[in-house]
mmCIF file of C-alpha atoms in Angstrom:
data_model
loop_
_atom_site.group_PDB
_atom_site.id
_atom_site.type_symbol
_atom_site.label_atom_id
_atom_site.label_comp_id
_atom_site.label_asym_id
_atom_site.label_seq_id
_atom_site.Cartn_x
_atom_site.Cartn_y
_atom_site.Cartn_z
ATOM 1 C CA MET A 1 95.264 89.946 141.340
ATOM 2 C CA ASN A 2 98.770 89.951 142.719
ATOM 3 C CA ALA A 3 99.401 86.335 143.603
ATOM 4 C CA SER A 4 101.570 87.304 146.577
ATOM 5 C CA THR A 5 98.496 88.139 148.626
ATOM 6 C CA GLU A 6 94.748 87.951 148.231
ATOM 7 C CA LEU A 7 92.611 89.645 150.873
ATOM 8 C CA LYS A 8 88.972 88.619 151.245
ATOM 9 C CA PRO A 9 87.624 90.881 154.002
ATOM 10 C CA ALA A 10 84.033 89.713 153.668
ATOM 11 C CA ALA A 11 85.067 86.084 153.839
ATOM 12 C CA GLY A 12 87.465 86.703 156.704
ATOM 13 C CA TRP A 13 90.669 85.339 155.221
ATOM 14 C CA GLU A 14 93.858 86.378 153.473
ATOM 15 C CA ILE A 15 95.787 84.094 151.120
ATOM 16 C CA ARG A 16 99.532 84.626 151.134
ATOM 17 C CA GLU A 17 102.785 82.742 150.639
ATOM 18 C CA ALA A 18 103.559 80.348 153.461
ATOM 19 C CA ARG A 19 106.312 81.102 155.963
ATOM 20 C CA PRO A 20 108.411 78.622 157.955
ATOM 21 C CA GLU A 21 106.523 79.480 161.124
ATOM 22 C CA ASP A 22 103.249 78.444 159.457
ATOM 23 C CA TRP A 23 104.253 74.782 159.409
ATOM 24 C CA PRO A 24 102.628 73.655 162.706
ATOM 25 C CA GLY A 25 99.275 74.977 161.488
ATOM 26 C CA ILE A 26 99.761 73.463 158.033
ATOM 27 C CA TRP A 27 100.680 70.074 159.493
ATOM 28 C CA ALA A 28 97.609 70.152 161.730
ATOM 29 C CA ILE A 29 95.532 70.183 158.518
ATOM 30 C CA LEU A 30 97.694 67.844 156.416
ATOM 31 C CA GLU A 31 98.245 65.040 158.905
ATOM 32 C CA PRO A 32 94.632 63.857 159.351
ATOM 33 C CA VAL A 33 94.126 63.852 155.569
ATOM 34 C CA ILE A 34 97.276 61.831 154.984
ATOM 35 C CA ARG A 35 96.424 59.360 157.743
ATOM 36 C CA ALA A 36 92.849 58.906 156.448
ATOM 37 C CA GLY A 37 94.124 57.880 153.019
ATOM 38 C CA GLU A 38 90.848 58.767 151.296
ATOM 39 C CA THR A 39 91.867 61.569 148.939
ATOM 40 C CA PHE A 40 95.657 61.964 148.799
ATOM 41 C CA THR A 41 98.003 59.544 147.074
ATOM 42 C CA TRP A 42 100.643 59.864 149.790
ATOM 43 C CA ASP A 43 101.612 56.929 151.995
ATOM 44 C CA ARG A 44 99.410 57.006 155.084
ATOM 45 C CA ASP A 45 102.438 56.690 157.373
ATOM 46 C CA THR A 46 104.270 59.676 155.836
ATOM 47 C CA ALA A 47 106.441 61.275 158.532
ATOM 48 C CA GLU A 48 106.148 64.956 159.374
ATOM 49 C CA ASP A 49 109.640 65.815 158.105
ATOM 50 C CA GLU A 50 108.940 64.158 154.762
ATOM 51 C CA ALA A 51 105.570 65.898 154.488
ATOM 52 C CA ARG A 52 107.147 69.279 155.126
ATOM 53 C CA ALA A 53 109.816 68.675 152.486
ATOM 54 C CA ARG A 54 107.164 67.648 149.968
ATOM 55 C CA TRP A 55 104.692 70.451 150.725
ATOM 56 C CA PHE A 56 107.067 73.417 150.729
ATOM 57 C CA LYS A 57 107.997 74.233 147.133
ATOM 58 C CA GLN A 58 110.802 76.224 145.552
ATOM 59 C CA ALA A 59 110.331 78.776 142.750
ATOM 60 C CA PRO A 60 108.753 78.697 140.253
ATOM 61 C CA GLY A 61 106.534 76.705 142.590
ATOM 62 C CA GLN A 62 104.963 78.174 145.691
ATOM 63 C CA THR A 63 103.347 77.122 148.951
ATOM 64 C CA PHE A 64 100.577 79.307 150.322
ATOM 65 C CA VAL A 65 98.129 79.523 153.193
ATOM 66 C CA ALA A 66 94.759 81.069 153.918
ATOM 67 C CA VAL A 67 94.785 82.737 157.305
ATOM 68 C CA GLY A 68 91.916 84.258 159.233
ATOM 69 C CA SER A 69 91.815 86.302 162.397
ATOM 70 C CA GLY A 70 89.883 85.287 165.462
ATOM 71 C CA SER A 71 89.223 82.087 167.355
ATOM 72 C CA SER A 72 89.663 78.675 165.800
ATOM 73 C CA PRO A 73 86.439 77.511 164.101
ATOM 74 C CA GLY A 74 86.504 74.000 165.469
ATOM 75 C CA ASP A 75 82.813 73.218 165.944
ATOM 76 C CA ARG A 76 82.099 71.723 162.516
ATOM 77 C CA THR A 77 84.192 68.708 161.612
ATOM 78 C CA ARG A 78 82.572 67.318 158.471
ATOM 79 C CA GLY A 79 84.810 66.482 155.530
ATOM 80 C CA GLY A 80 86.044 69.368 153.438
ATOM 81 C CA THR A 81 86.511 70.320 149.816
ATOM 82 C CA GLY A 82 89.927 70.449 148.358
ATOM 83 C CA GLY A 83 92.870 69.076 146.755
ATOM 84 C CA ALA A 84 93.521 68.696 143.191
ATOM 85 C CA ASP A 85 95.751 65.748 143.847
ATOM 86 C CA GLY A 86 94.230 65.344 147.291
ATOM 87 C CA ASP A 87 91.529 66.796 149.511
ATOM 88 C CA THR A 88 90.855 68.509 152.783
ATOM 89 C CA GLY A 89 90.433 67.135 156.214
ATOM 90 C CA GLY A 90 91.427 67.423 159.811
ATOM 91 C CA ALA A 91 89.392 67.839 162.932
ATOM 92 C CA GLY A 92 89.146 70.211 165.807
ATOM 93 C CA GLY A 93 90.305 73.836 165.687
ATOM 94 C CA ALA A 94 92.114 75.371 162.771
ATOM 95 C CA GLY A 95 95.897 75.302 162.890
ATOM 96 C CA ARG A 96 97.519 78.384 164.390
ATOM 97 C CA ALA A 97 100.063 80.487 162.518
ATOM 98 C CA THR A 98 100.383 82.989 165.385
ATOM 99 C CA ASP A 99 98.180 83.907 168.309
ATOM 100 C CA ALA A 100 96.330 86.294 165.987
ATOM 101 C CA GLU A 101 96.102 84.085 162.882
ATOM 102 C CA ALA A 102 94.410 80.740 162.321
ATOM 103 C CA ILE A 103 95.448 78.735 159.284
ATOM 104 C CA LEU A 104 92.213 77.822 157.511
ATOM 105 C CA GLY A 105 93.673 76.126 154.452
ATOM 106 C CA THR A 106 96.835 75.619 152.454
ATOM 107 C CA GLY A 107 97.977 74.834 148.946
ATOM 108 C CA GLU A 108 101.059 74.348 146.817
ATOM 109 C CA LEU A 109 101.906 74.524 143.136
ATOM 110 C CA HIS A 110 104.890 73.253 141.180
ATOM 111 C CA PRO A 111 105.865 72.111 137.669
ATOM 112 C CA ASN A 112 103.909 68.999 136.750
ATOM 113 C CA GLN A 113 106.932 67.566 134.930
ATOM 114 C CA GLY A 114 110.540 68.538 134.288
ATOM 115 C CA GLY A 115 112.238 69.468 131.045
ATOM 116 C CA GLY A 116 109.862 69.875 128.123
ATOM 117 C CA GLY A 117 106.836 69.454 130.407
ATOM 118 C CA SER A 118 107.792 72.115 132.930
ATOM 119 C CA HIS A 119 105.463 74.759 131.461
ATOM 120 C CA VAL A 120 102.429 72.920 132.913
ATOM 121 C CA ALA A 121 101.738 73.397 136.615
ATOM 122 C CA ASN A 122 100.350 70.960 139.153
ATOM 123 C CA ALA A 123 98.771 71.934 142.458
ATOM 124 C CA GLY A 124 97.180 70.546 145.591
ATOM 125 C CA TYR A 125 95.046 72.055 148.337
ATOM 126 C CA MET A 126 93.731 71.216 151.784
ATOM 127 C CA VAL A 127 91.087 73.123 153.717
ATOM 128 C CA HIS A 128 90.206 72.745 157.362
ATOM 129 C CA PRO A 129 86.847 70.912 157.603
ATOM 130 C CA ALA A 130 85.352 73.688 159.719
ATOM 131 C CA GLN A 131 85.685 75.973 156.679
ATOM 132 C CA VAL A 132 83.568 73.851 154.320
ATOM 133 C CA GLY A 133 80.967 75.758 152.356
ATOM 134 C CA ARG A 134 82.679 79.162 152.497
ATOM 135 C CA GLY A 135 84.331 78.987 149.082
ATOM 136 C CA LEU A 136 87.841 78.726 150.499
ATOM 137 C CA ALA A 137 88.922 75.768 148.361
ATOM 138 C CA ARG A 138 87.933 77.664 145.228
ATOM 139 C CA ALA A 139 89.741 80.756 146.524
ATOM 140 C CA LEU A 140 92.920 78.717 147.054
ATOM 141 C CA CYS A 141 92.558 77.318 143.548
ATOM 142 C CA ALA A 142 92.015 80.802 142.083
ATOM 143 C CA TYR A 143 95.108 82.059 143.894
ATOM 144 C CA SER A 144 97.167 79.176 142.501
ATOM 145 C CA LEU A 145 95.942 79.807 138.957
ATOM 146 C CA ASP A 146 97.014 83.446 139.169
ATOM 147 C CA ALA A 147 100.326 82.562 140.814
ATOM 148 C CA ALA A 148 101.033 79.914 138.172
ATOM 149 C CA ARG A 149 100.203 82.345 135.385
ATOM 150 C CA GLU A 150 102.497 84.986 136.885
ATOM 151 C CA ALA A 151 105.274 82.378 137.175
ATOM 152 C CA GLY A 152 105.038 81.680 133.445
ATOM 153 C CA PHE A 153 103.103 78.411 133.405
ATOM 154 C CA ARG A 154 100.795 77.893 130.422
ATOM 155 C CA ALA A 155 98.345 75.403 131.908
ATOM 156 C CA MET A 156 97.509 73.491 135.073
ATOM 157 C CA GLN A 157 96.962 69.744 135.335
ATOM 158 C CA PHE A 158 95.707 67.656 138.230
ATOM 159 C CA ASN A 159 97.051 64.127 137.945
ATOM 160 C CA ALA A 160 95.094 62.265 140.589
ATOM 161 C CA VAL A 161 91.684 63.590 141.602
ATOM 162 C CA VAL A 162 89.957 60.720 143.365
ATOM 163 C CA GLU A 163 86.768 59.901 141.461
ATOM 164 C CA SER A 164 84.738 59.384 144.646
ATOM 165 C CA ASN A 165 85.666 62.862 145.891
ATOM 166 C CA ALA A 166 82.607 64.405 144.280
ATOM 167 C CA ARG A 167 82.896 67.728 146.111
ATOM 168 C CA ALA A 168 86.421 68.340 144.825
ATOM 169 C CA VAL A 169 85.580 67.213 141.282
ATOM 170 C CA ALA A 170 82.660 69.662 141.187
ATOM 171 C CA ALA A 171 84.806 72.456 142.609
ATOM 172 C CA TRP A 172 87.523 72.057 140.004
ATOM 173 C CA LYS A 173 85.021 71.837 137.169
ATOM 174 C CA SER A 174 83.560 75.131 138.384
ATOM 175 C CA MET A 175 87.074 76.604 138.141
ATOM 176 C CA GLY A 176 87.343 75.695 134.463
ATOM 177 C CA PHE A 177 88.997 72.274 134.679
ATOM 178 C CA GLU A 178 87.824 69.385 132.538
ATOM 179 C CA VAL A 179 88.289 65.667 133.036
ATOM 180 C CA LEU A 180 90.604 64.469 130.280
ATOM 181 C CA ALA A 181 90.660 60.849 131.375
ATOM 182 C CA THR A 182 89.774 58.574 134.254
ATOM 183 C CA ILE A 183 92.206 55.808 135.158
ATOM 184 C CA PRO A 184 90.013 52.896 136.302
ATOM 185 C CA GLU A 185 90.575 51.481 139.781
ATOM 186 C CA ALA A 186 93.801 53.473 140.165
ATOM 187 C CA PHE A 187 93.158 54.422 143.812
ATOM 188 C CA ASN A 188 92.556 51.997 146.655
ATOM 189 C CA HIS A 189 90.103 53.843 148.907
ATOM 190 C CA PRO A 190 90.167 52.526 152.501
ATOM 191 C CA THR A 191 86.390 52.027 152.618
ATOM 192 C CA LEU A 192 85.174 52.117 148.998
ATOM 193 C CA GLY A 193 87.841 49.866 147.545
ATOM 194 C CA TYR A 194 89.268 50.518 144.095
ATOM 195 C CA VAL A 195 88.000 53.740 142.495
ATOM 196 C CA GLY A 196 89.136 55.801 139.528
ATOM 197 C CA LEU A 197 91.546 58.724 139.397
ATOM 198 C CA HIS A 198 90.674 61.702 137.185
ATOM 199 C CA VAL A 199 93.257 63.628 135.166
ATOM 200 C CA MET A 200 91.926 67.218 135.030
ATOM 201 C CA TYR A 201 93.269 70.143 132.991
ATOM 202 C CA ARG A 202 92.754 73.779 132.084
ATOM 203 C CA LYS A 203 94.718 76.415 130.202
ATOM 204 C CA LEU A 204 95.907 79.544 131.997
#
């Protein structure tokens, strides 16, 4: 697969690199997840400008979106599957890239460390909750694995998969990741209290 674009006609989406004009739709998905504080290790009061700077990556990293044509699928608002170092969320209709495109999900990848650790990638994903159950989170992950491989990374590591996020843990295991370690009580969940954070890894 060419990581620059992945078309899934049967599923009704295309995964491509994000453009500046995609940001309003991306933020519509990111903001509720950040504010909920259940799956991402970002400060819950992160400002939009800071979020944009953190989410948009420079080469060899990449930020990408899944877009689908048609009306916004805003009827189902249950929690979604997603992020390696976070998860999905949001409510209401999917974010709009243009009048003809709805942003259904987004992801980013970047070097996990600098210097001698820069050959290992890290990634995160968020999917609109109305898209749960369609395989979009796994498609975003698959896209990132191919893009990371094409960029010269040798492996991918997730540093902070919230232990209580069972849907995401299962999704990443199905994509070939294994749990290397669980840091006890490393994440303060707003309703569950202190839960573990998984470090997950796979070779590319």
